[in-house]
mmCIF file with all atom_site columns, C-alpha atoms in Angstrom:
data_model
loop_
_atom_site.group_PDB
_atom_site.id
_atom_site.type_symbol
_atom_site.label_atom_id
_atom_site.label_alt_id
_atom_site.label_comp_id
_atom_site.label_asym_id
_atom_site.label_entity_id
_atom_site.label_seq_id
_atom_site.pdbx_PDB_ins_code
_atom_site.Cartn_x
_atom_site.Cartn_y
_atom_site.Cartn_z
_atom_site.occupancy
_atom_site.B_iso_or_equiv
_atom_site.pdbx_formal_charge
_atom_site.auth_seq_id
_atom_site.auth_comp_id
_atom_site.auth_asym_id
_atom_site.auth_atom_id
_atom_site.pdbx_PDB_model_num
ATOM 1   C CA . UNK B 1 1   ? 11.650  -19.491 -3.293  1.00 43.00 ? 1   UNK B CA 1
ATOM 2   C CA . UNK B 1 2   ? 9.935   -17.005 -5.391  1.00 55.00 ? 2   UNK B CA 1
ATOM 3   C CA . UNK B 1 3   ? 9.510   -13.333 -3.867  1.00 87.00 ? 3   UNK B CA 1
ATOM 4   C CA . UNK B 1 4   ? 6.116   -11.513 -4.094  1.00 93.00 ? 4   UNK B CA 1
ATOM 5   C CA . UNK B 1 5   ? 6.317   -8.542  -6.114  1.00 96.00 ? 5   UNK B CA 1
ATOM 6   C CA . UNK B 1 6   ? 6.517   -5.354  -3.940  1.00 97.00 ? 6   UNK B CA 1
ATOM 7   C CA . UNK B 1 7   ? 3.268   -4.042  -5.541  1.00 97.00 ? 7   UNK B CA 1
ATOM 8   C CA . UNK B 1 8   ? 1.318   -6.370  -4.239  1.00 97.00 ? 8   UNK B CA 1
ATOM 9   C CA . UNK B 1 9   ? 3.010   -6.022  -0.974  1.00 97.00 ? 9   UNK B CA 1
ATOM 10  C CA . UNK B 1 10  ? 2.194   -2.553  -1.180  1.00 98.00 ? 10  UNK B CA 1
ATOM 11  C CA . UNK B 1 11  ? -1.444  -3.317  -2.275  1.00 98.00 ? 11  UNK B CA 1
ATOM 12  C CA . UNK B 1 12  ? -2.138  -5.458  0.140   1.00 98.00 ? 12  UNK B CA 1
ATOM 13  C CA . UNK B 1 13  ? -0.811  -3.312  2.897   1.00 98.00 ? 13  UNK B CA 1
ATOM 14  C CA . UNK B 1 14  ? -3.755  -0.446  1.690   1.00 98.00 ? 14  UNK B CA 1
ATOM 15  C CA . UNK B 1 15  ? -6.049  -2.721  1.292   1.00 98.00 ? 15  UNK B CA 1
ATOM 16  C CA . UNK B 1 16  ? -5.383  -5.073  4.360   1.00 98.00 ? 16  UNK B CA 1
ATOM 17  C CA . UNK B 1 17  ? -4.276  -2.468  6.224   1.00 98.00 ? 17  UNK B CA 1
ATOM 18  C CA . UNK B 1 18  ? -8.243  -0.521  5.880   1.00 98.00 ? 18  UNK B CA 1
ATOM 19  C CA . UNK B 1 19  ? -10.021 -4.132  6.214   1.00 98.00 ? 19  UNK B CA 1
ATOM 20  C CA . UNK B 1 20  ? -8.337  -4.578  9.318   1.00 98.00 ? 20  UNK B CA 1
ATOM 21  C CA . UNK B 1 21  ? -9.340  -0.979  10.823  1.00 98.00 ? 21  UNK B CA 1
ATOM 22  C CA . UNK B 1 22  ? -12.715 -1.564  9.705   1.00 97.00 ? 22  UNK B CA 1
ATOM 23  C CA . UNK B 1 23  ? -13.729 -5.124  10.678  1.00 98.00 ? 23  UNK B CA 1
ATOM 24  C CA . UNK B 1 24  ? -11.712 -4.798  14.145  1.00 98.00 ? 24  UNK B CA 1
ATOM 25  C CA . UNK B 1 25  ? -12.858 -1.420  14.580  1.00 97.00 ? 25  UNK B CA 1
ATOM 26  C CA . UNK B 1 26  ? -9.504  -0.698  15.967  1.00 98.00 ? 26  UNK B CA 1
ATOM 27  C CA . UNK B 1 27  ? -7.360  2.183   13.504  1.00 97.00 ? 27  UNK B CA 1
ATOM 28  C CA . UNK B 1 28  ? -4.531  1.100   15.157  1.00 98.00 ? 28  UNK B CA 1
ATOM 29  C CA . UNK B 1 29  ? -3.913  -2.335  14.322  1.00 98.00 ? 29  UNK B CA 1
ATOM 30  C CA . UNK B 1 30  ? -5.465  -1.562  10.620  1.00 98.00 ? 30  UNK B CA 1
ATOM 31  C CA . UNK B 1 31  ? -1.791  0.942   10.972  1.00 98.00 ? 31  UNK B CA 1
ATOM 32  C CA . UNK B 1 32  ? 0.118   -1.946  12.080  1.00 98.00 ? 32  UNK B CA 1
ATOM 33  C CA . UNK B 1 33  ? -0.629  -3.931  9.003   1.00 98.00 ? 33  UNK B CA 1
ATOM 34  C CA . UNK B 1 34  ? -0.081  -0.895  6.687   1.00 98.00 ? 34  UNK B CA 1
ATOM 35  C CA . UNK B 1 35  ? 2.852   0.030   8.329   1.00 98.00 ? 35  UNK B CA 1
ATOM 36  C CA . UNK B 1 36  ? 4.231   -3.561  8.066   1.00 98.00 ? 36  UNK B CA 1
ATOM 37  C CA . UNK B 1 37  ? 3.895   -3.828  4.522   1.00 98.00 ? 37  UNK B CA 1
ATOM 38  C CA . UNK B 1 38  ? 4.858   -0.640  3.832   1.00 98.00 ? 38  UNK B CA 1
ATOM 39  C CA . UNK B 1 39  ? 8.197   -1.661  5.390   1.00 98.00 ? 39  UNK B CA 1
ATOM 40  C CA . UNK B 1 40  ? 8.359   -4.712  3.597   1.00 97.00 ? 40  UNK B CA 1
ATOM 41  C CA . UNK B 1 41  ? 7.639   -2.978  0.273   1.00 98.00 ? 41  UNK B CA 1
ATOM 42  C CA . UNK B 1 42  ? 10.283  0.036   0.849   1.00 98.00 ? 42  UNK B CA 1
ATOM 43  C CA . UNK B 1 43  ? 12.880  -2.554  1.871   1.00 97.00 ? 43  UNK B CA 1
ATOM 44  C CA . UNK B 1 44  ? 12.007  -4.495  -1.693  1.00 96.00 ? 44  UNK B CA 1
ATOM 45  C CA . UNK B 1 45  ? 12.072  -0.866  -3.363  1.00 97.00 ? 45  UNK B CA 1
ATOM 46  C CA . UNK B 1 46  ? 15.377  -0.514  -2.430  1.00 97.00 ? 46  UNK B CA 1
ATOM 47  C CA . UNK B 1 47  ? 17.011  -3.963  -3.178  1.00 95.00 ? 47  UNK B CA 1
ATOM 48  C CA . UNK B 1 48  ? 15.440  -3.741  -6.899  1.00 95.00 ? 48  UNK B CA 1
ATOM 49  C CA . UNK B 1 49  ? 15.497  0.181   -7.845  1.00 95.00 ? 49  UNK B CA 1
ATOM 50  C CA . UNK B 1 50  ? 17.835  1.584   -5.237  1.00 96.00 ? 50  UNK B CA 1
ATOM 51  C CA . UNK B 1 51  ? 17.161  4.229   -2.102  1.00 98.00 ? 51  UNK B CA 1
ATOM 52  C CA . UNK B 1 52  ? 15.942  7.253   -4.670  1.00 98.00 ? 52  UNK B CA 1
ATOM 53  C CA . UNK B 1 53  ? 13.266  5.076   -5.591  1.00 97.00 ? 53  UNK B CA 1
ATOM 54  C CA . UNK B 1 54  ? 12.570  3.272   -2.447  1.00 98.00 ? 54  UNK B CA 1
ATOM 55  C CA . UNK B 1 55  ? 12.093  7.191   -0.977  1.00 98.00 ? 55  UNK B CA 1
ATOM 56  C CA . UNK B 1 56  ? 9.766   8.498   -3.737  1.00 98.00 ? 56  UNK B CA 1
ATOM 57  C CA . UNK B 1 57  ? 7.927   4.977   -3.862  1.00 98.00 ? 57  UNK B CA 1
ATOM 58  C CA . UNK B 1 58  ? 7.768   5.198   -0.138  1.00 98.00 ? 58  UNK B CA 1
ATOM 59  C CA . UNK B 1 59  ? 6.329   8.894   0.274   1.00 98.00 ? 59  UNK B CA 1
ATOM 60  C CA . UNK B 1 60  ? 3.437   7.792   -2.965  1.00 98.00 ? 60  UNK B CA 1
ATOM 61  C CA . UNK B 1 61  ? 2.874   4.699   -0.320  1.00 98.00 ? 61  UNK B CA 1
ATOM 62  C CA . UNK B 1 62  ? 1.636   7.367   2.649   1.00 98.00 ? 62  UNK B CA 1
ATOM 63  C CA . UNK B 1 63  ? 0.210   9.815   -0.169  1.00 98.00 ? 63  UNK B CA 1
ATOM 64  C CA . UNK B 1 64  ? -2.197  6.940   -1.356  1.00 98.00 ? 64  UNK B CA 1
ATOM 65  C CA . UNK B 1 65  ? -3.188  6.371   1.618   1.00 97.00 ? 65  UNK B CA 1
ATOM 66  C CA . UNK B 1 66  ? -3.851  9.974   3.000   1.00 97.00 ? 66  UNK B CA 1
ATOM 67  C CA . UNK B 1 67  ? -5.517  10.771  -0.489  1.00 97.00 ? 67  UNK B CA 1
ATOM 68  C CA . UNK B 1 68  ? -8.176  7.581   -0.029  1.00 97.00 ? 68  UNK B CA 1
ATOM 69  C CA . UNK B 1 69  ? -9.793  9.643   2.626   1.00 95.00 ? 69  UNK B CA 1
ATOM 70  C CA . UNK B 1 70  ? -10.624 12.905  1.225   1.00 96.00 ? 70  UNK B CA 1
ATOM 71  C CA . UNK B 1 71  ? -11.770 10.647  -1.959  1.00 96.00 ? 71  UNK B CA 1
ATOM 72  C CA . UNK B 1 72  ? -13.999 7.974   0.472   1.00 97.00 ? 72  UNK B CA 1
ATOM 73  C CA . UNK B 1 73  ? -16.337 10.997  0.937   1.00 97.00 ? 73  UNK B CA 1
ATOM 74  C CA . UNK B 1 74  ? -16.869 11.475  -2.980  1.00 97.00 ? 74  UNK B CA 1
ATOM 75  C CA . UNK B 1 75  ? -17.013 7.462   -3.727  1.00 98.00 ? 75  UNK B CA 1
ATOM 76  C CA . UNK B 1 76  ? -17.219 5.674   -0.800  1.00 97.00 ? 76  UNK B CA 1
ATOM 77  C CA . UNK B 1 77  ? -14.601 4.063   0.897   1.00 97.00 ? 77  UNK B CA 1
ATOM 78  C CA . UNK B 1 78  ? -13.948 0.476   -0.931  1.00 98.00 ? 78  UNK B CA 1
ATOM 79  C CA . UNK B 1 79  ? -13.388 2.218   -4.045  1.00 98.00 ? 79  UNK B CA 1
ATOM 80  C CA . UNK B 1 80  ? -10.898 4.920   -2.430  1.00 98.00 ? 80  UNK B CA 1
ATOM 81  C CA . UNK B 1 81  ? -8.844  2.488   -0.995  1.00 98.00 ? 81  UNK B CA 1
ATOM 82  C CA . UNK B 1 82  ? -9.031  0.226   -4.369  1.00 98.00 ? 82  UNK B CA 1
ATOM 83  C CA . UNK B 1 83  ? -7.823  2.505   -6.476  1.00 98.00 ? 83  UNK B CA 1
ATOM 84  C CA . UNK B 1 84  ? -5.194  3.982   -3.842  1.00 98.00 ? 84  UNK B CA 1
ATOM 85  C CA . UNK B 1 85  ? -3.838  0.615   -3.934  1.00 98.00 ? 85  UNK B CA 1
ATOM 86  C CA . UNK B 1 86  ? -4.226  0.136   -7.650  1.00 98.00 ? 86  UNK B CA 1
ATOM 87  C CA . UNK B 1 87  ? -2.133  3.208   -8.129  1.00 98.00 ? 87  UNK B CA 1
ATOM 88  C CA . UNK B 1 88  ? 0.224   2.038   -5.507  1.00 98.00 ? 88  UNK B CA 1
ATOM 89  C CA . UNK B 1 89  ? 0.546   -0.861  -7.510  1.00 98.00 ? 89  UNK B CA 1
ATOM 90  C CA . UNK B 1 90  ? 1.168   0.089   -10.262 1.00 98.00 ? 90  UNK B CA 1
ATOM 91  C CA . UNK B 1 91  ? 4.109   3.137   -9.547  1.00 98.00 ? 91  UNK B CA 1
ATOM 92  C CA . UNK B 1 92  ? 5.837   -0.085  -8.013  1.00 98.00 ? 92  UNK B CA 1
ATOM 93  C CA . UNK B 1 93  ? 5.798   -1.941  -10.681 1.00 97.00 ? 93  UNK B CA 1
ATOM 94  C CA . UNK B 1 94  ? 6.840   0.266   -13.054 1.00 97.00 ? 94  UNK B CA 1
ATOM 95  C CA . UNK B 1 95  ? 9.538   1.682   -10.848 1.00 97.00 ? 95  UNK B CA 1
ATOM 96  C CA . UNK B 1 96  ? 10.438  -1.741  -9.109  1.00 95.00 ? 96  UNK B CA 1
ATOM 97  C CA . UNK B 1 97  ? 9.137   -4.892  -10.142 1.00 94.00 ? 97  UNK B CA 1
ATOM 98  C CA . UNK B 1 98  ? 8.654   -5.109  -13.590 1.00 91.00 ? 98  UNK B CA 1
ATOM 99  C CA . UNK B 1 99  ? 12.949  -4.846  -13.580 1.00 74.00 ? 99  UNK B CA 1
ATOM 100 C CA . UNK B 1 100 ? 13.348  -8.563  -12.407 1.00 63.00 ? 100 UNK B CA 1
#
């Protein structure tokens, strides 16, 4: 079976992680699904690209998403948390994914 590449695990954990939050109204679960997929991500991070990169892909992971909310108030939420993830995304593939 064919695994899904760790950025979009890590996208989707930004991004599913905020719609959650949001639509719920309930910040905590939207944290449960981030912190899921951030766990799933780090844990792919490793296996591919080893701990170094697993721990600096990890720590961009939290500062995406603690730098989408100083940017929400300058663009509006959606697009913070778009291109958090986008950035995500992309540091994992370059570090992890595009390997395999």
């Amino acid at each position: 079976m064919a695994q899904v590449p760790s950025a979009l695990v890590a996208a989707s954990g930004l991004v599913g992680g905020y719609a959650v939050a949001r639509w719920t109204r309930k910040r905590q679960l939207g944290g449960v699904v981030l912190a899921a997929a951030g766990v799933a991500a780090a844990q792919q991070w490793r296996q591919q690209a080893g701990a170094p990169a697993a721990g600096a892909l990890s720590a961009a992971y939290v500062a995406a998403f603690a730098g989408s909310h100083p940017l929400a108030k300058k663009v509006g939420a959606w697009p913070a948390v778009f291109g958090a993830a986008g950035a995500v995304a992309l540091a994992s593939w370059a570090v992890a994914d595009r390997r395999g």
